[in-house]
Structure formats: structure tokens, C-alpha cells
Coordinates of C-alpha atoms in Angstrom, one line a residue:
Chain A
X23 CA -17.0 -51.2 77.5
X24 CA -13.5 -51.3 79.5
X25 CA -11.9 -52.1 76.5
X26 CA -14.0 -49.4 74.4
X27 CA -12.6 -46.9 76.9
X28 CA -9.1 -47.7 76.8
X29 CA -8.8 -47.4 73.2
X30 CA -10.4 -43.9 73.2
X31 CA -8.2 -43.0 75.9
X32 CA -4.6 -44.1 74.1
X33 CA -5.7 -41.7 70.9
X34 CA -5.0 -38.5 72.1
X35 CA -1.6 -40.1 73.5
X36 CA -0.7 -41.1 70.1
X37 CA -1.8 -37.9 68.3
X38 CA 0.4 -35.8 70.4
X39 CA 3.5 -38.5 70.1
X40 CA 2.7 -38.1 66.4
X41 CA 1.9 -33.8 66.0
X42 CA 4.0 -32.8 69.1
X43 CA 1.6 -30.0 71.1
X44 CA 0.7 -28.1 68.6
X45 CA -1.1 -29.3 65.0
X46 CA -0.6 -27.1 62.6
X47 CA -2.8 -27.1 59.3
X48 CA -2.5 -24.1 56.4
X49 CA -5.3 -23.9 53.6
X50 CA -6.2 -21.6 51.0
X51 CA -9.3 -20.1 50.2
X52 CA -11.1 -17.2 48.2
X53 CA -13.3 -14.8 49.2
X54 CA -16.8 -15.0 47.2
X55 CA -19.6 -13.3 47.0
X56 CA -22.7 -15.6 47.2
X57 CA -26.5 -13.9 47.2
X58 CA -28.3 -15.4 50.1
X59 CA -32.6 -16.2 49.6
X60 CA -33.4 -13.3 51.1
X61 CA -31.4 -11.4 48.4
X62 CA -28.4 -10.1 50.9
X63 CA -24.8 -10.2 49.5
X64 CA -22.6 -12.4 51.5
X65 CA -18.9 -13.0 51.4
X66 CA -17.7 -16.1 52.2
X67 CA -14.6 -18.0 52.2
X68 CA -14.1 -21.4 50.0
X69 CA -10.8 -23.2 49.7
X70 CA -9.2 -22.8 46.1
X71 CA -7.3 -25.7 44.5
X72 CA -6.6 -23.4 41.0
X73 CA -5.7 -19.7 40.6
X74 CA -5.3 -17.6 37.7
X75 CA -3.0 -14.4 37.6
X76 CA -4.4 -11.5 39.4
X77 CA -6.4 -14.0 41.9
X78 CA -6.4 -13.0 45.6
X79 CA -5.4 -15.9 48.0
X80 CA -5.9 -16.1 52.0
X81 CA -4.2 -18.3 53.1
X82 CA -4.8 -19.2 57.0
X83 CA -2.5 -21.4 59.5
X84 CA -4.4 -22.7 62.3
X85 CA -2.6 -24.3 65.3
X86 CA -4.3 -26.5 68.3
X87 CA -3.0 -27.6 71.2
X88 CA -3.5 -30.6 71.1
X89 CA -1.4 -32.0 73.8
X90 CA -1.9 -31.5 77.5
X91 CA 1.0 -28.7 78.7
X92 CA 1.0 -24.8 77.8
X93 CA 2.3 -23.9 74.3
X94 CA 4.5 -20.6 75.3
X95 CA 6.7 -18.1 72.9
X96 CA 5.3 -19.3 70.3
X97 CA 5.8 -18.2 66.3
X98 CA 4.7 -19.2 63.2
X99 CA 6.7 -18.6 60.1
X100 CA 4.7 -18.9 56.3
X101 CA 6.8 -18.2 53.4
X102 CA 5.0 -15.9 51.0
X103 CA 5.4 -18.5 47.6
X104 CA 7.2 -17.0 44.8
X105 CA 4.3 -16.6 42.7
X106 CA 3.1 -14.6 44.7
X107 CA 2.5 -11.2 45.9
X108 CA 1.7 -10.1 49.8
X109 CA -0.9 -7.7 49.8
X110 CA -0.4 -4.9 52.3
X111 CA -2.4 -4.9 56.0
X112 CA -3.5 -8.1 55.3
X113 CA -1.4 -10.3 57.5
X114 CA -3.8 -10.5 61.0
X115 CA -3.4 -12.8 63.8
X116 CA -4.7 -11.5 67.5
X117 CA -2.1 -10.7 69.7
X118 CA 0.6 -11.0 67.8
X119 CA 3.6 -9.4 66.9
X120 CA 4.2 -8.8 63.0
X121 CA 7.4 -9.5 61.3
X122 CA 8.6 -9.5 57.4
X123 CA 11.8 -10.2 55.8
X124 CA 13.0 -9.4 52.1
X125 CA 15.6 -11.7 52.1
X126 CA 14.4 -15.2 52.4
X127 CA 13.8 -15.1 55.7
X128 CA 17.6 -14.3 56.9
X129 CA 16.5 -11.3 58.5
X130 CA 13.2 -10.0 60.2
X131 CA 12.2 -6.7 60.8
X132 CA 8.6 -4.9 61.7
X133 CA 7.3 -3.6 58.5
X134 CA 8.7 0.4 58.5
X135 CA 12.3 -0.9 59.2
X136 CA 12.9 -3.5 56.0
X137 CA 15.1 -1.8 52.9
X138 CA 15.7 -3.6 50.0
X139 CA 18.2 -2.4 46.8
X140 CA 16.4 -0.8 43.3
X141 CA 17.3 -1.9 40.3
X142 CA 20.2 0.5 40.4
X143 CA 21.6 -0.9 43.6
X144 CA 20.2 1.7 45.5
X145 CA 18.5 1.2 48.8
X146 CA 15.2 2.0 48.9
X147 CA 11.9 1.0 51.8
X148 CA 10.5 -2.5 51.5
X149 CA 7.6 -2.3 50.1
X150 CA 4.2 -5.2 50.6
X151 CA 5.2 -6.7 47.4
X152 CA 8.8 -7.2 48.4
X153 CA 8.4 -9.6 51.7
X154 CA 9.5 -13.1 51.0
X155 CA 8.0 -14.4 54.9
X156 CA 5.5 -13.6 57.2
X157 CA 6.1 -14.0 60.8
X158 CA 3.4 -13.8 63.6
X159 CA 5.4 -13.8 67.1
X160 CA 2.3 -14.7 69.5
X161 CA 2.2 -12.5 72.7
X162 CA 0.3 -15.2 74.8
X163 CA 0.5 -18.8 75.5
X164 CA -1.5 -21.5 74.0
X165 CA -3.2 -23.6 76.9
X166 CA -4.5 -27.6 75.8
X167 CA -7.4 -27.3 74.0
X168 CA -6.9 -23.7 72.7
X169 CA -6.7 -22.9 68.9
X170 CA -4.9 -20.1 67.2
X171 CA -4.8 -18.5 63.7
X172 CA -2.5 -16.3 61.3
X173 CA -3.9 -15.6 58.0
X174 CA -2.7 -13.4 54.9
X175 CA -3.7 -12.3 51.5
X176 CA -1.6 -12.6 48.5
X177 CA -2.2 -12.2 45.0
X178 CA -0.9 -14.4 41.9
X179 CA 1.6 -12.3 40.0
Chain B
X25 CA 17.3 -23.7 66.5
X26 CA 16.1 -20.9 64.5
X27 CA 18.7 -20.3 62.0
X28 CA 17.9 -24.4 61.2
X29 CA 14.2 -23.5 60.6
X30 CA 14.8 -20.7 58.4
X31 CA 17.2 -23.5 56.3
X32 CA 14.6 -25.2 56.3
X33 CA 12.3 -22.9 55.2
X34 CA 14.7 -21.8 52.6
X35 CA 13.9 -25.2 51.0
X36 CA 10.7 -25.6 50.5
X37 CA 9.7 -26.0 47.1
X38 CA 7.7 -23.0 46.8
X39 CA 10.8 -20.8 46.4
X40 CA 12.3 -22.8 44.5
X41 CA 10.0 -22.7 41.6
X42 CA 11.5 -21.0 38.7
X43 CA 10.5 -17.2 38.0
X44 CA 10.6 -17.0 33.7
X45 CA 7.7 -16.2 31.9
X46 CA 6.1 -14.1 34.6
X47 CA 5.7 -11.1 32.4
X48 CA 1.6 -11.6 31.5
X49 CA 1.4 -13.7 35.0
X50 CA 2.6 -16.9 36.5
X51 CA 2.5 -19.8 33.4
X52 CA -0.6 -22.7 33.7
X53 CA 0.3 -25.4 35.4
X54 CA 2.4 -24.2 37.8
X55 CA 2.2 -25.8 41.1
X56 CA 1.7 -23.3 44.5
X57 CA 3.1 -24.7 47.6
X58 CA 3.5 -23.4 50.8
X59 CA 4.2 -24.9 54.5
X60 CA 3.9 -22.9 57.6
X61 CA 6.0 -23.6 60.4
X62 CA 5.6 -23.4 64.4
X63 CA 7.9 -23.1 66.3
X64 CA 7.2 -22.7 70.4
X65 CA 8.3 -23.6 73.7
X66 CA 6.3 -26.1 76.0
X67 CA 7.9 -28.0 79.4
X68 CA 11.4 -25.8 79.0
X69 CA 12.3 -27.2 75.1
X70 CA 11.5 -26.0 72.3
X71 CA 9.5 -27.5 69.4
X72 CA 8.9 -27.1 65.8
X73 CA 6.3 -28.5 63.7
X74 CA 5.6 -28.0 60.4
X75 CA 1.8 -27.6 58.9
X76 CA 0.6 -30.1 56.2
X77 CA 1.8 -29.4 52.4
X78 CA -0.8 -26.8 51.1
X79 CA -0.7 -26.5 46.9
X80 CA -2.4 -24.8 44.6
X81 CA -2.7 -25.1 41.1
X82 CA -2.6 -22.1 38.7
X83 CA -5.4 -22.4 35.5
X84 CA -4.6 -21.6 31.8
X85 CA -6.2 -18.4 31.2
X86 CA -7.3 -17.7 27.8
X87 CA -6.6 -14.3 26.6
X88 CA -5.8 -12.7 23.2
X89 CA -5.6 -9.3 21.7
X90 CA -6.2 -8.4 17.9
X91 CA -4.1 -5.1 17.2
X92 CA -4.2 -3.7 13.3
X93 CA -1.4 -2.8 12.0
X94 CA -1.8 -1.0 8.8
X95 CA -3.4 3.1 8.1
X96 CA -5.8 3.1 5.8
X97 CA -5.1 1.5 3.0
X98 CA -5.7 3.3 -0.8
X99 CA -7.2 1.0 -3.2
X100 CA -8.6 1.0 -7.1
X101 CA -12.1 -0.2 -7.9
X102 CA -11.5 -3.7 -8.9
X103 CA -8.2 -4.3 -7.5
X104 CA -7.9 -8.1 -6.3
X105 CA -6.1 -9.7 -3.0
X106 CA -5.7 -6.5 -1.2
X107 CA -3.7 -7.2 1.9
X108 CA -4.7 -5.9 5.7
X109 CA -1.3 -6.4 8.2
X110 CA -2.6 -7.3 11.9
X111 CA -0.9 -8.9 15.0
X112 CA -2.4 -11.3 17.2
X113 CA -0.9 -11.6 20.5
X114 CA -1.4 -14.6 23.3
X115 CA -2.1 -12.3 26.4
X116 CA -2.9 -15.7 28.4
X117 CA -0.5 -17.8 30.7
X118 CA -0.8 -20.7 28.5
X119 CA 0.5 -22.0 25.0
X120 CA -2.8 -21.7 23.1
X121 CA -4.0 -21.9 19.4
X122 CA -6.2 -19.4 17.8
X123 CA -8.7 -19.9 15.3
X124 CA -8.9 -17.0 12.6
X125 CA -11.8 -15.7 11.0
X126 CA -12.4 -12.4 8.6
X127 CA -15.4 -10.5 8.3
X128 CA -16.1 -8.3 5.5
X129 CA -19.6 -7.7 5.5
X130 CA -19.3 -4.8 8.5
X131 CA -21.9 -2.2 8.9
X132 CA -21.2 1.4 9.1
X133 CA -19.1 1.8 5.9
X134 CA -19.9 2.5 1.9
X135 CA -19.2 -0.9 0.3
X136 CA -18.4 -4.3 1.6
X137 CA -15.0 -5.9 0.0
X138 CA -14.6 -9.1 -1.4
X139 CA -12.7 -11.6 1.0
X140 CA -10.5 -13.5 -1.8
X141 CA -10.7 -16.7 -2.9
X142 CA -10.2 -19.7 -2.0
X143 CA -7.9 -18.1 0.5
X144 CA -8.2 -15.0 2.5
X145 CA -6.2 -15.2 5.4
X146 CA -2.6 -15.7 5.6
X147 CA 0.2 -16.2 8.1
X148 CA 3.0 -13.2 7.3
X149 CA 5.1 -16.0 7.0
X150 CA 8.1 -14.0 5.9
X151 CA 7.6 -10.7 8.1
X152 CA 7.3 -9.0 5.3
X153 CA 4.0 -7.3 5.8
X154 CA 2.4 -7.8 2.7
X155 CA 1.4 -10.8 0.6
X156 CA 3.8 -12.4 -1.3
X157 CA 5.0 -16.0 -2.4
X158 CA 6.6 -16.7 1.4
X159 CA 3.6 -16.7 3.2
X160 CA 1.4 -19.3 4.5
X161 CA -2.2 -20.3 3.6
X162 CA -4.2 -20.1 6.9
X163 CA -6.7 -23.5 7.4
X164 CA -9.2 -23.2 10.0
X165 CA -8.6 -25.9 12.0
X166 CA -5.1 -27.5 10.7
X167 CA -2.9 -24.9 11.1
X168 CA -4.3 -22.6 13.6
X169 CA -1.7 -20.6 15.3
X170 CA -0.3 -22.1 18.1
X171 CA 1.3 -19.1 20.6
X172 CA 2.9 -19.6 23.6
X173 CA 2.4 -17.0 26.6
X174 CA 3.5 -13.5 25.7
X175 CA 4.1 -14.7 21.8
X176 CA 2.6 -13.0 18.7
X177 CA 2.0 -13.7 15.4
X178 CA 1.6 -11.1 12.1
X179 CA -1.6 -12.4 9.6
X180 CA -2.8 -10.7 6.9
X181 CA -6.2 -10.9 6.0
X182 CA -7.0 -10.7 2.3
X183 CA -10.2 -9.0 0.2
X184 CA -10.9 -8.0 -3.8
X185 CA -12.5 -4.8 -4.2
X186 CA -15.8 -4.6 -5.9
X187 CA -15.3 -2.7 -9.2
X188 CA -18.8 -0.5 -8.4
X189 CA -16.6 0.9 -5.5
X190 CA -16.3 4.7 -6.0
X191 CA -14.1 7.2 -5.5
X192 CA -13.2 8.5 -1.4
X193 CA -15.4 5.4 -0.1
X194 CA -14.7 3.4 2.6
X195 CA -14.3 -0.9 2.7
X196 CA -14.2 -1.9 6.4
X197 CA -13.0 -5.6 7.1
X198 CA -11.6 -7.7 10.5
X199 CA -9.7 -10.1 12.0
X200 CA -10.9 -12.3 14.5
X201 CA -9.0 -14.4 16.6
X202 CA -10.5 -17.4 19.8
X203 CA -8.8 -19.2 21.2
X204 CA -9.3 -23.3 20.5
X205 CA -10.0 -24.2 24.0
X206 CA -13.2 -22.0 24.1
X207 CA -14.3 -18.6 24.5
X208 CA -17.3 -16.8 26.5
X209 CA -17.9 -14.6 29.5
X210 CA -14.9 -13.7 31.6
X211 CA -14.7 -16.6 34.2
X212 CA -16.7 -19.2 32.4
X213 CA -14.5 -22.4 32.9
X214 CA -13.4 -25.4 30.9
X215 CA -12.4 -27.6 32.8
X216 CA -9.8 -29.6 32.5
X217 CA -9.1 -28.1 29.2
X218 CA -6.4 -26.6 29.9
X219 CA -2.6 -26.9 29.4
X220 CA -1.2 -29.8 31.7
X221 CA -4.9 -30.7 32.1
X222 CA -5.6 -27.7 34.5
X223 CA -8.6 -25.5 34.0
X224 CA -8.5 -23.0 31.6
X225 CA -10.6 -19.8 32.4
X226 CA -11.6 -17.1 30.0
X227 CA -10.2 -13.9 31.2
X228 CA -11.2 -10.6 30.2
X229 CA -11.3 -10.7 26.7
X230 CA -13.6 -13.5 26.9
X231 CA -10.8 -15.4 24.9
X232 CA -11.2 -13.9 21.6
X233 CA -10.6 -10.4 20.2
X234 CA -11.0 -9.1 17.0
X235 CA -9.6 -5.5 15.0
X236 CA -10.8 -3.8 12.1
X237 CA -9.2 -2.4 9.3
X238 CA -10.3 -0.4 6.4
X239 CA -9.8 0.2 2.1
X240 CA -9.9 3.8 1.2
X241 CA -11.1 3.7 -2.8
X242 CA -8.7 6.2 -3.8
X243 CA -8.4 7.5 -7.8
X244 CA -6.1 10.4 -7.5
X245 CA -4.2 11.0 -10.5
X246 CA -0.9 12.9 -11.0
X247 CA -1.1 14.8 -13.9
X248 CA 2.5 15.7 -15.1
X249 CA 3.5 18.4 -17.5
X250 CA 7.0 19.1 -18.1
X251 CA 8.6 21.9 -19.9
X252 CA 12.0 23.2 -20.6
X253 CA 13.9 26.6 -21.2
X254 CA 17.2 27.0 -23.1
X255 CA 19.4 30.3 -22.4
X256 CA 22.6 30.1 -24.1
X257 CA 25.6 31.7 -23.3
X258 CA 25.5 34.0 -26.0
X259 CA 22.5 35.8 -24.5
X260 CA 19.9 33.6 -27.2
X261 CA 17.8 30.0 -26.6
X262 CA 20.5 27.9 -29.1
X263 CA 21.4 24.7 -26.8
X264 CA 24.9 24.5 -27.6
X265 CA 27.6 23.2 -25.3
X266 CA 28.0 25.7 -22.3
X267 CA 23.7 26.3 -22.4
X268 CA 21.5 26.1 -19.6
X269 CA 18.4 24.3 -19.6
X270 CA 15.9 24.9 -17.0
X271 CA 13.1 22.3 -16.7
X272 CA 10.0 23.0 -15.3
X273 CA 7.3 20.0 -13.9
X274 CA 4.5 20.6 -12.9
X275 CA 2.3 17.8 -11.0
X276 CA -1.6 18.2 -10.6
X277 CA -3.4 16.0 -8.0
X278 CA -6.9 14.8 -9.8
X279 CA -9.8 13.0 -8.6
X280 CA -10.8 12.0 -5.4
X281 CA -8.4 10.2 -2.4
X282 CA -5.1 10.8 -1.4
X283 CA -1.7 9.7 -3.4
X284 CA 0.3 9.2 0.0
X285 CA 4.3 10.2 0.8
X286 CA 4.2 11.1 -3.2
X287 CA 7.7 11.7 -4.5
X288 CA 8.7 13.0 -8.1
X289 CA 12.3 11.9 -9.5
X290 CA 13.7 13.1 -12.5
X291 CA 17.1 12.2 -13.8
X292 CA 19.7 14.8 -15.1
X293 CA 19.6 14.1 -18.9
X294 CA 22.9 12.9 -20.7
X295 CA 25.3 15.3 -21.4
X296 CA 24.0 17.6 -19.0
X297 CA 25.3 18.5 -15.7
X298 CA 23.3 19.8 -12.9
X299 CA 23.9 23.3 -12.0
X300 CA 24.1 23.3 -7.7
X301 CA 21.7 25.3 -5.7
X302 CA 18.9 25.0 -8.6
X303 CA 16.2 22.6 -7.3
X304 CA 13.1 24.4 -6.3
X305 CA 9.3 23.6 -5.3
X306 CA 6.6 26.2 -6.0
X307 CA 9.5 28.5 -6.4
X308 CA 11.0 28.1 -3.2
X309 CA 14.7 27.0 -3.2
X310 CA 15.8 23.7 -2.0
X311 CA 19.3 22.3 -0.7
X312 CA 21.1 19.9 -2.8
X313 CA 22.0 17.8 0.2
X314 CA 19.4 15.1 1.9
X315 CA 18.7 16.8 5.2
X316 CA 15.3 18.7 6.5
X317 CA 13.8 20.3 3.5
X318 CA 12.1 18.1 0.7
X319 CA 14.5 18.1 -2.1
X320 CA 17.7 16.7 -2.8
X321 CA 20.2 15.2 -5.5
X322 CA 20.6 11.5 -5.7
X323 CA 21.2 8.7 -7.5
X324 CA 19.2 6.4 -9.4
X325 CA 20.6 3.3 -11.2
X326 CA 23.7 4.8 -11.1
X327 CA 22.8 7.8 -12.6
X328 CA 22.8 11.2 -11.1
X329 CA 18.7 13.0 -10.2
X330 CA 17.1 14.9 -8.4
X331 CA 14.2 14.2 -5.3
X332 CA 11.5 16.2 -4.4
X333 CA 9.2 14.9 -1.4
X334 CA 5.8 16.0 -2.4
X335 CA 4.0 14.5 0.9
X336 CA 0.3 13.4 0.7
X337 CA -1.8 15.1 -2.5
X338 CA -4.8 15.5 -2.7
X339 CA -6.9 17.4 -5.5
X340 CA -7.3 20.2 -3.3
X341 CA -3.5 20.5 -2.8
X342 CA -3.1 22.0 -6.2
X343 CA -0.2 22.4 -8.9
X344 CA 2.8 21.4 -7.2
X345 CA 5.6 23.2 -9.8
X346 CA 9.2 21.4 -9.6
X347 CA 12.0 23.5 -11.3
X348 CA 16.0 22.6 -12.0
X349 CA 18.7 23.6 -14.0
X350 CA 21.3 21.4 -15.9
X351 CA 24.3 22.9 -18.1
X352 CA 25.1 21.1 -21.7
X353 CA 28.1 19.1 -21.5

């Protein structure tokens, strides 16, 4: 029983040697619509493993404190992949600050400031389909225990 | 600290996945991945983790789309291997081959033609848009068109017309193209079938298309009757040297149909010479020169004639009366 207890106890302690404070796990999933037996329409989320062009992805980043002191300032950063294309007002986390870039992720700015160049080299306003990251700058802390969540849409181009 | 992550991030394969062939969307097989990143301050330092590797795999989608490419196209009763032009374009994200089928037995039209034998569907081999000896035999199953995303191909679908046809009816006849993998409702899945072994999904063609062309039976006739009036110099109708001659041709549509983009050519006899500013049509004056109006001198086999654009005749067009003048040599 002692010895039962002592080996629960040193898991946590590895975990958080291993993950640091905060875990951090991304998936993907698609929105479907499934008919319940009583005939209501339901949408629910199921992770995707294949797309085809035109699919809509949302793709969620959940973080847990995991260790045993207060997570503070933090942000989460999720390139938008290549392939894809952000849909606009979709990127949601609570309490948190949005930020985009349009270059890569060598500058950040909230959503009305970002300017990229046309095809003619003039400067034009970002638009959804331009932003290359995502960035969710968390107003609170994180305390042991406590889980968090950003989450975005994006479509296959 | 943050500059680093952003390096980092800069790396992650997911940007550096190449960007071709995106035109009809992002090509099968192509692998998704993304990594989010933490970064936050706990105890006075501050830490970044990175989230697990997250990928996902884009499907073959099967697409295709059957576009005619010939008008209407005149036929005689009885003519044989009578040639439709279409296009059949790969509008998936995949390389995928199409099987080819032609239907000739359509409802909704006046007679049914005759898909030829023992072939009736050909690869335009040459580009040439019409059958001839550089094309290639199409056989179901061996040399099925193999497209890659975006890619097209120009086949030309072959049928005899019945000799019963008659006059102004119409001969309807497709193409129709599915792609190997499969076909059926929009979404139905095969998996694994794919290219790469990912799934391949019908999209919104249900992964075959067809487009239908049609033979117009078309017996017009252009009657031709030429005539020709000598004034000599001398105020008689000798044609001695110095003479004009004025011809006049008159073409008559007959029957039923259309003789498209018709054109009438005549040369300038020997030992004539054309007399300038003398081509007419229904007694209208033409230009000599090839610019807006129908008529014009040129030159055929070396030899000066005249060119008169009659456009599309029909019976109910009428006499169309062609008049020039030449000068004895």
C-alpha cells in the first residue's frame, strides 16, 4: 500500500519534469451534422485525419496546468498551415487578446492594423485569408489544475 | 526569447510545404501539419512548450467535366465516321484516369446515329480536331486517359449517319467520362483508393460528367449559274483585245439545312485582266482590298481571283448574284 502510494505520488513529478507547467495538445476536427432519435439535428465535432479542398477545419489547442505554480502572461502561437485559409471571426479563446501577422509571424498586429502589398506592389488591408499565425495573448493566469483553449477555423484551399 | 520562437515557428514543416498545383485545390496526398506553441511565465522564467505534432491528410477528390466543343455539325444522310470534338478536363486534386463511353441512342431528337465501328471514340491525338490518321484508338480499359490535376484531354467521339435520316433533322450523341477509382453521390468514399493510398472522395460531379453534341442532316445545295457579257470598245459585243467582259454568277441555296461560312471563288480567266473597283454582290459594290466588307481579290494557286463571303445560306436566303469585270489582254 506504502509502496502503491509512492509511485502514484512521483507521476505528477515526472509529468511536469517531462511537459514543463503547461501541456499543450492541438487536434483537428469537423463540424457534422448528426440526427439524434428523437429526430433533432445536432452538430458535433469529430476529429478529421483527411480533408479535401473546400473542407472547413477547427483546429483547437488546449493547455493544462499540469504543474503545481501559476502559469502567468501567457500566449499561444498556431501557425495557420499553408494549405490553408483562416476563416474570418473564427479565432475564439476567452479572455484573450487576438493577434495576426501576414508575414510569417515577424510582426503581429490586431486585425484592422495588418497591410499586406497587391499584386501590383501596392499596399492594401490584410484581409482573413492573408494571416500566416494566430496569436491568443491570455489576459489571466492559469492556476494548477486549470485548462485553457484557442481554437480556429480554416478551410483547405 | 520571442524572436527564437517565431524561428522556430518559421520551421515547422507546415510552411514549408510546397504551394504548385493549388489552382483546383491542395493536390491528394499532401500532408497538413501544424504545432502550436506556449509560451508563458511561471516562478519569474519564462517557458515555452510546444503542442504534440497534429497532421492531416488531404483525400483525392474525383472530379471531371465533359465540355463539347463543336456547333452543330451538318451532315448527309449516309455519311460514315462523322466526328464530335469534346474536352475532358480532370477538375480533381489527383492524377486520375477516365473511362470513356458514347451514347447515341438519346431521347429528344429525330433519329439516333450510328456510333462507328469497331471504333467510335478517339483520343485527338494530333490536336487537330477532327479524325484523321494521327489519332489514337480509345480501349476501354487499356488506355483510358490518365490526367493529372488541372490537365485535359481533346476526344472525339465518332457515329455514321443512318441513310433514312432526312433533311433539317437532328442526331444527338455524348460523351461520357468516370473516373477509374469510382463514381457516385458527392462524398461517397473509397477508401484507400486514392492516389498515395489516401481516400479518394467523389466531389460534386459525382466523379463523372458527360456533354452532348448533335448532327444537323443538312442537303442544301448551291445551284450556280454563270453568265457573261462582252462590250467591246468599238461600242458592239466582239471580244477582241481591249473588250470587257462582265460575268455574272448567280448562287441559289436549295433544300433544307444550312451551307455554313459559304464562299464563292472564281478565277480571272487567262488573258484577261481584272478591271479594279468591279466586284459586286446583289449589285452592291465591293472593295478590292481584304478588309470589312465581303469581297476581295486574291490569289489562288498562284493565280489572280476574286472572293466573295457569302455567310451562312439557307433556302430562304435567296439568289445571291456575284458580278465582276475583266478586260481582254
Amino acid at each position: 500500500m506504502n509502496k502503491l502510494m509512492l509511485i502514484l505520488l512521483l507521476l505528477p513529478a515526472l509529468a511536469i519534469a517531462a511537459d514543463g507547467t503547461l501541456q499543450v495538445q492541438t487536434q483537428a476536427q469537423k463540424e457534422v451534422t448528426v440526427v439524434t432519435d428523437e429526430g433533432e439535428e445536432q452538430t458535433r465535432l469529430v476529429p478529421v485525419t483527411t480533408v479535401v479542398p473546400g473542407d472547413e477545419v477547427i483546429y483547437t489547442i488546449t493547455f493544462t496546468n499540469v504543474g503545481d505554480q501559476v502559469a502567468q502572461a501567457i500566449t499561444i502561437t498556431d501557425p495557420v498551415p499553408a494549405e490553408m485559409r483562416y476563416i474570418d471571426g473564427t479565432a475564439f479563446s476567452a479572455g484573450a487578446e487576438l493577434q495576426f501577422s501576414v508575414d510569417g509571424g515577424d510582426s503581429w498586429g490586431v486585425a484592422e492594423e495588418l497591410i499586406v502589398s497587391d499584386a501590383e506592389g501596392k499596399p492594401r488591408p490584410a484581409q482573413a485569408s492573408d494571416y500566416t499565425h494566430i496569436r491568443w495573448v491570455m489576459r489571466h493566469p492559469i492556476k494548477p489544475g486549470q485548462r485553457g483553449y484557442a481554437r480556429f477555423k480554416a478551410a483547405l484551399r | 526569447m520571442r524572436n527564437s520562437l517565431i524561428r522556430l515557428l518559421l520551421l515547422l514543416p507546415a510552411l514549408l510545404l510546397g504551394e504548385a498545383a493549388l489552382a483546383l485545390g491542395t493536390v491528394a496526398g499532401t500532408a497538413i501539419d501544424n504545432v502550436a506553441e506556449v509560451s508563458y511565465e511561471v516562478g519569474g522564467s519564462e517557458v515555452t512548450e510546444q503542442s504534440n505534432m497534429l497532421t492531416v491528410t488531404v483525400a483525392e477528390i474525383l472530379d471531371v467535366v465533359v465540355t463539347l466543343q463543336d456547333p452543330a455539325k451538318p451532315v448527309s444522310p449516309g455519311d460514315a465516321s462523322q466526328e464530335l470534338l469534346f474536352t475532358v478536363t480532370n477538375t480533381g486534386n489527383g492524377t486520375e484516369a477516365f473511362a470513356l463511353v458514347i451514347d447515341s441512342a438519346l431521347a429528344g431528337d429525330d433519329f439516333d446515329p450510328t456510333p462507328s465501328t469497331p471504333v467510335s471514340i478517339y483520343i485527338d491525338t494530333d490536336g487537330s480536331g477532327d479524325l484523321s490518321a494521327g489519332d489514337t484508338q480509345y480501349n476501354p480499359g487499356v488506355n483510358d486517359p490518365s490526367l493529372a490535376p488541372d490537365a485535359n484531354i481533346d476526344i472525339l467521339i465518332v457515329n455514321d449517319i443512318p441513310a433514312a435520316a432526312a433533311d433539317g433533322q437532328i442526331g444527338r450523341s455524348l460523351l461520357q467520362a468516370t473516373a477509374t477509382t469510382g463514381s457516385g453521390a458527392p462524398g461517397t468514399v473509397f477508401a484507400g483508393a486514392g492516389d498515395g493510398g489516401v481516400d479518394a472522395v467523389a466531389g460534386n460531379s459525382s466523379a463523372t460528367d458527360s456533354d452532348t453534341g448533335e448532327y444537323v442532316v443538312s442537303s442544301v445545295q448551291l445551284d450556280l449559274v454563270k453568265s457573261a457579257a462582252v462590250v467591246d470598245q468599238f461600242g458592239g459585243n466582239e471580244p477582241v483585245p481591249g473588250a470587257s467582259i462582265t460575268y455574272t454568277i448567280v448562287v441559289t441555296p436549295a433544300g433544307g439545312g444550312t451551307a455554313s461560312t459559304s464562299r464563292f471563288n472564281d478565277l480571272i480567266p487567262a488573258n484577261t485582266t481584272y478591271t479594279a473597283g468591279t466586284l459586286r454582290l446583289n449589285g452592291a459594290p465591293l472593295t478590292d482590298a481584304p478588309d470589312a466588307d465581303q469581297g476581295q481579290l486574291v490569289t489562288i494557286a498562284g493565280a489572280p481571283a476574286i472572293n466573295v463571303n457569302l455567310g451562312d445560306l439557307t433556302a430562304a436566303s435567296g439568289p445571291q448574284t456575284v458580278e465582276f469585270t475583266v478586260t481582254i489582254d
